[in-house]
Tab-separated table of C-alpha atoms in Angstrom:
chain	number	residue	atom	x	y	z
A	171	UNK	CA	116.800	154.170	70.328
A	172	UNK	CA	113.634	152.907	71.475
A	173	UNK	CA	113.508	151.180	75.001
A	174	UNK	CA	113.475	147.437	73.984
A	175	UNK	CA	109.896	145.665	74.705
A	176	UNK	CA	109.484	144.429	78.001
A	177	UNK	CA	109.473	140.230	77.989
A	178	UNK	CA	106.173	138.956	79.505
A	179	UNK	CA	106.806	136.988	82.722
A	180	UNK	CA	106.219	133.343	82.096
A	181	UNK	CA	103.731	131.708	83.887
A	182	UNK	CA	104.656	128.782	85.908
A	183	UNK	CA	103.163	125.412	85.402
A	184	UNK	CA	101.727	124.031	88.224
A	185	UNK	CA	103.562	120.824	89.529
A	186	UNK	CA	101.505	117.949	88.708
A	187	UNK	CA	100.916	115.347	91.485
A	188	UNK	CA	102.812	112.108	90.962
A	189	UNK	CA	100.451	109.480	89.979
A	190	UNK	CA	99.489	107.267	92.784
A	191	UNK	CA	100.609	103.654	92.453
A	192	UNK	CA	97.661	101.146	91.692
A	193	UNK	CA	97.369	99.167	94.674
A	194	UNK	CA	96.328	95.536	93.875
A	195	UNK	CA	94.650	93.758	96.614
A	196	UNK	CA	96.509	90.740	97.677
A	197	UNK	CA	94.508	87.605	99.641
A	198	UNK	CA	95.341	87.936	103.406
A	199	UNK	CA	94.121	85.542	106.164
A	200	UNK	CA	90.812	87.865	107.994
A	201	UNK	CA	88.783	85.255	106.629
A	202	UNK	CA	90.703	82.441	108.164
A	203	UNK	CA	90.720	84.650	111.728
A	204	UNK	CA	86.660	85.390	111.800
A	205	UNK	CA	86.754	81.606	111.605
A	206	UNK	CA	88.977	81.325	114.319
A	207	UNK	CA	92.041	80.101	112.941
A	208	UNK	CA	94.534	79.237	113.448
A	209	UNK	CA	93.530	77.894	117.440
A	210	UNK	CA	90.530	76.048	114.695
A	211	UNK	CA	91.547	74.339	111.603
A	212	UNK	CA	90.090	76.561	108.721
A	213	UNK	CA	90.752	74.929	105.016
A	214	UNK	CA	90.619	76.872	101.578
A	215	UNK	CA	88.635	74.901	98.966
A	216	UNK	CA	88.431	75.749	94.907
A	217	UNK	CA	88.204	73.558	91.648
A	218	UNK	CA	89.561	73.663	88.598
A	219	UNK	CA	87.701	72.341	84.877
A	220	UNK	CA	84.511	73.318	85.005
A	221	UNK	CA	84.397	74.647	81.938
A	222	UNK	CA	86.637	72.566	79.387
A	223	UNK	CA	85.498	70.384	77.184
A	224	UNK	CA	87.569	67.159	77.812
A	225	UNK	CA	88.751	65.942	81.515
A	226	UNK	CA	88.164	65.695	85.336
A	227	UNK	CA	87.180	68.239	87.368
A	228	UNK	CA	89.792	68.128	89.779
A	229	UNK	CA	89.103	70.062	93.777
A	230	UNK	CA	91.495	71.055	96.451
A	231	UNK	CA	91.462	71.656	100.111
A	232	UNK	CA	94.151	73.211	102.072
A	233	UNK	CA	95.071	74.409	105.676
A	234	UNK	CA	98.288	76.790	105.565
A	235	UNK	CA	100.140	77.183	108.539
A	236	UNK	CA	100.522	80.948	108.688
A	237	UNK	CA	103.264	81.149	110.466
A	238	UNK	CA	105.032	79.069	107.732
A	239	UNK	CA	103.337	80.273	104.269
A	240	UNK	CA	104.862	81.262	100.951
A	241	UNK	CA	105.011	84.306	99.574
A	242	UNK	CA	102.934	85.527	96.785
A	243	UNK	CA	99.607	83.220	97.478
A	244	UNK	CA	96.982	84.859	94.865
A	245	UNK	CA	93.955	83.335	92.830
A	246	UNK	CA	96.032	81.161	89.897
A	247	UNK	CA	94.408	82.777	87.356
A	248	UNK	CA	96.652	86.081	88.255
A	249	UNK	CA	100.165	83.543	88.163
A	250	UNK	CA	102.165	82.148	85.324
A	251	UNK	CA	102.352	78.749	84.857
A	252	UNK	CA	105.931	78.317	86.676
A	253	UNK	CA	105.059	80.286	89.303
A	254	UNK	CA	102.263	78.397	90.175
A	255	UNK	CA	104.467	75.259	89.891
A	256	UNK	CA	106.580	76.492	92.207
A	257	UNK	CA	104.475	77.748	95.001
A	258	UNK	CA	102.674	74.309	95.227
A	259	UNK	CA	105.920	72.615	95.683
A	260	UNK	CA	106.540	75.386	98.782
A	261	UNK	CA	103.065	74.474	100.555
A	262	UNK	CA	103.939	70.607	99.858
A	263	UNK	CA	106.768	71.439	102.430
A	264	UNK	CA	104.034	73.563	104.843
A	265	UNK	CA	100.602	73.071	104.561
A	266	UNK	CA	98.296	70.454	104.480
A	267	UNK	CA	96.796	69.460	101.037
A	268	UNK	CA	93.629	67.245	99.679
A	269	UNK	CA	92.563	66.612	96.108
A	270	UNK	CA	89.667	65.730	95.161
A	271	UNK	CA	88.680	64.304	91.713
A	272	UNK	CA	84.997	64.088	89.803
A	273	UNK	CA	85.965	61.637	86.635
A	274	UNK	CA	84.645	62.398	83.416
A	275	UNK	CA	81.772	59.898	83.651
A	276	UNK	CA	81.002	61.249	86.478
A	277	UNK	CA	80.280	65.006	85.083
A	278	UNK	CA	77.901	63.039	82.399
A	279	UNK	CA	76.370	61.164	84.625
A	280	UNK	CA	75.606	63.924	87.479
A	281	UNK	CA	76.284	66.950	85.150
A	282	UNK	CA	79.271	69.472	86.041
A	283	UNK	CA	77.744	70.970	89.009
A	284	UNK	CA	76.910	68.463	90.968
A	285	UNK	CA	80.321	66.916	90.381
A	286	UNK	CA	82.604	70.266	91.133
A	287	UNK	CA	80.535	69.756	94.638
A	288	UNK	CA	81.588	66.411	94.451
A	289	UNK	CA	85.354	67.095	93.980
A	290	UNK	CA	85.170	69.249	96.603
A	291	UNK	CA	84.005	67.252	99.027
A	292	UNK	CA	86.229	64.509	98.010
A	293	UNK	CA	88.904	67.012	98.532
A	294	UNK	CA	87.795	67.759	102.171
A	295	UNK	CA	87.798	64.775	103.015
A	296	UNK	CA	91.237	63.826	101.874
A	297	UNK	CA	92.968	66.064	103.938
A	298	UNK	CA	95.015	64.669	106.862
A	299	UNK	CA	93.219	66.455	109.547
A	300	UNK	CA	89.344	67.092	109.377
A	301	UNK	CA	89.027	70.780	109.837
A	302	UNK	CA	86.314	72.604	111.479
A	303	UNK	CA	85.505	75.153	108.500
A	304	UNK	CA	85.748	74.576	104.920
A	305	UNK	CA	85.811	77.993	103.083
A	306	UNK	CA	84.252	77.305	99.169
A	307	UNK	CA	84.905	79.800	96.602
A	308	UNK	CA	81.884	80.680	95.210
A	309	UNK	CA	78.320	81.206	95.910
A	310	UNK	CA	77.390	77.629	97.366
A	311	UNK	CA	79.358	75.098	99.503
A	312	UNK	CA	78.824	71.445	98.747
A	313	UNK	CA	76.878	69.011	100.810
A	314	UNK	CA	78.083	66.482	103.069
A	315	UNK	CA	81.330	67.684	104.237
A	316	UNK	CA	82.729	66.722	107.259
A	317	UNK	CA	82.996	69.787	108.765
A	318	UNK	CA	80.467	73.284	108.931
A	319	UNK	CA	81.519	75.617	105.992
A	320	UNK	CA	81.321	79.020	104.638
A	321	UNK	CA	80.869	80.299	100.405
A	322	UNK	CA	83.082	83.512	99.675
A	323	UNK	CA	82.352	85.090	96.571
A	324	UNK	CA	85.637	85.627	94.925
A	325	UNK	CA	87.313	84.063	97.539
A	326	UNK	CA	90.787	82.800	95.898
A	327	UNK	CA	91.332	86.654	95.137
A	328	UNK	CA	91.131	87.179	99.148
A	329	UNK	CA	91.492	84.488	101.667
A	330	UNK	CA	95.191	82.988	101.497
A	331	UNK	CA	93.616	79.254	102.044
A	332	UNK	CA	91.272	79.491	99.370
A	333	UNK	CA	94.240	80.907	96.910
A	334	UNK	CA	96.565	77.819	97.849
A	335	UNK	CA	93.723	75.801	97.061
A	336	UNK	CA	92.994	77.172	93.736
A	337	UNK	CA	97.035	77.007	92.584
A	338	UNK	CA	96.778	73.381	93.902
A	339	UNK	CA	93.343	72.580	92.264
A	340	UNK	CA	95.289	74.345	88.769
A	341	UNK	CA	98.523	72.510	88.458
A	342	UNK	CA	97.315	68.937	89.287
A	343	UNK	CA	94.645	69.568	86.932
A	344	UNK	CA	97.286	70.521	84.218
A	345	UNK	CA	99.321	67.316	85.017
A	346	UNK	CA	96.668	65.260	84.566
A	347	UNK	CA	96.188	66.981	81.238
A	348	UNK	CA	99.664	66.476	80.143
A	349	UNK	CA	99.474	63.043	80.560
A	350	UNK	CA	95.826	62.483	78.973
A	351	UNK	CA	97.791	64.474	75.937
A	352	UNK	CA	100.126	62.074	76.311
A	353	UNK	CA	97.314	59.338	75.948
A	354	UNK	CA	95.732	61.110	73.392
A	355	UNK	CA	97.896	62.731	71.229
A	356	UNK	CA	96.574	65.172	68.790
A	357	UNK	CA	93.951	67.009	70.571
A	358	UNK	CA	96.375	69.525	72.031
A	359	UNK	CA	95.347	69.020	75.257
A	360	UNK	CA	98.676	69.741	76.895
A	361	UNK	CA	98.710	73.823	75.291
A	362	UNK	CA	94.649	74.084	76.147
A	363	UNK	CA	93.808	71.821	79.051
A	364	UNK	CA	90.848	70.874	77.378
A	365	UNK	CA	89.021	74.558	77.349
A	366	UNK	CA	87.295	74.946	73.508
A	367	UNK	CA	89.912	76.838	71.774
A	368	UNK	CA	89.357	77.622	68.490
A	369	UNK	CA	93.084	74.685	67.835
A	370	UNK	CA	90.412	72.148	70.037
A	371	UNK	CA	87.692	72.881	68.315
A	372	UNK	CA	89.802	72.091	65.007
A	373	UNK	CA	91.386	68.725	66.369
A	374	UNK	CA	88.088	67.421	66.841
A	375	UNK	CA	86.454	68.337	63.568
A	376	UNK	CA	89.191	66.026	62.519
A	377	UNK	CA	89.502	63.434	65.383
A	378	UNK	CA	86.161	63.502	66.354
A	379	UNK	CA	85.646	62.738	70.420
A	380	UNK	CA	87.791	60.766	72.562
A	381	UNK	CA	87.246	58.796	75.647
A	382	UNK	CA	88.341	61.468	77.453
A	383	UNK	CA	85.493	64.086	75.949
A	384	UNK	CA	82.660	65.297	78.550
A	385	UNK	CA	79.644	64.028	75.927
A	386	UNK	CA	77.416	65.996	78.159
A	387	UNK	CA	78.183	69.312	76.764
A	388	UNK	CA	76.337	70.252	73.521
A	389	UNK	CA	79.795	70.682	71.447
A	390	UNK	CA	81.068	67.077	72.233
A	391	UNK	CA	77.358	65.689	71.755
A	392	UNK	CA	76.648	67.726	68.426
A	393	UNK	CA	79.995	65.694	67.271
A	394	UNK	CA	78.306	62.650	68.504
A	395	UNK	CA	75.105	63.202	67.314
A	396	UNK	CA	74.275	65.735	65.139
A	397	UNK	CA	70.635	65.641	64.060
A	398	UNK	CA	69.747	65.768	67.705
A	399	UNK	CA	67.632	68.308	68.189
A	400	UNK	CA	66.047	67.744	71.607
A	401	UNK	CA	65.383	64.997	74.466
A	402	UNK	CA	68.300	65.424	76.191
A	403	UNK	CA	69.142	67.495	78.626
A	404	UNK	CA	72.541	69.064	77.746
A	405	UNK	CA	75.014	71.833	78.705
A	406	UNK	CA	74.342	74.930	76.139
A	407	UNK	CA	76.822	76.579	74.387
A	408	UNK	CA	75.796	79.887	76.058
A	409	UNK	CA	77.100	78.151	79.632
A	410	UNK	CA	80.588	76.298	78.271
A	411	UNK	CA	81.035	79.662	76.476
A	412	UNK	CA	80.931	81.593	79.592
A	413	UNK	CA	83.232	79.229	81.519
A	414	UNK	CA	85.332	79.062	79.043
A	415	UNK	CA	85.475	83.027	79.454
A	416	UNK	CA	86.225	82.611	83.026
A	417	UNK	CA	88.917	80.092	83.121
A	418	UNK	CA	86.739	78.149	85.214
């Protein structure tokens, strides 16, 4: 018989590397420390509602103790609504918290940037202890604050004072929704918060505006007034659109 055919030696597979775990940056407190905290009372400032179409623009300002601080601080955007709920009701027991609000009347009257700065400053100033540094999320910090202050691009995604501010900023802006749904049933405003969803957009094809509306911003004032073409200087749909985007 014929010597049976020699088997060809398999060739090993090379052992593939495990897949290194995504590591998402979490806010930390550097920021706070350039500043000199926590010898120097360093607050976290960020809004919520610049871009709906209906409500206040509502600001906070808060000085964590960080020594005492809950876990899981991040930009709100990043949390669920419960969990946001109930880290707010941990730094209510541990840091020091000021809101600021900028009315509706008051975004149509000074349009929405000026009254975001506004918020903010009202939130500053609310706080129990005037601090030495206000840290603003974003590119520009707000005039006439009590205190010197610093813009960080991005900054609820990486100082921890600026992250408690924006989950403070978040839920007592949704409150105050709740209740103006409450007020004004129909609109939804409880599920949206006001933002131009397409259910928002619907309700006031039907309801037209209410009291509550920003008339400012071209959707609200093409309800109001439709054959305006010009004269007035008003928020384009290219900039709500893009806040909208945002979550802003």
């Amino acid at each position: 018989m014929p010597p049976a055919p020699k088997k060809k030696p398999q060739k090993l597979k090379p052992k593939q590397k495990p897949k290194a775990k995504l590591v998402v940056p979490m806010p930390d407190y550097a920021i706070e420390t350039e500043e000199g905290a926590p010898a120097r009372l360093v607050c976290g400032v960020d809004e919520a509602g610049r871009g709906p179409l209906a409500g206040p623009v509502v600001a906070a300002a808060v000085i964590i103790d960080i020594s005492n601080c809950p876990q899981g601080l991040n930009d709100s955007k990043k949390l669920d609504a419960a969990r946001r709920e109930a880290l707010l009701a941990e730094l209510e027991t541990c840091a020091e918290i000021g809101i600021g609000i900028a009315s509706v009347e008051e975004i149509d009257e000074i349009n929405i940037l000026h009254a975001t700065m506004l918020a903010m400053t009202r939130a500053v100033a609310s706080l129990p202890r005037a601090p030495h540094v206000a840290l603003i999320d974003g590119n520009r910090c707000p005039p006439g604050l009590v205190c010197s202050s610093r813009a960080v691009i991005g900054g609820d995604g990486l100082a921890l004072s600026i992250a408690a501010a924006s989950i403070a900023a978040k839920v007592t802006r949704d409150r105050m929704m709740a209740a103006l749904a409450e007020a004004h049933p129909g609109y939804g405003f409880e599920n949206h918060m006001g933002y131009g969803t397409p259910a928002h957009l619907d309700a006031l094809s039907r309801l037209g505006a209410s009291p509550v509306h920003r008339r400012s911003f071209a959707p609200i004032r093409k309800i109001l007034s439709p054959d305006l073409v010009e004269g007035l200087d008003l928020v384009s749909d290219e900039s709500v659109n893009l806040l909208i985007q945002k979550n802003y």
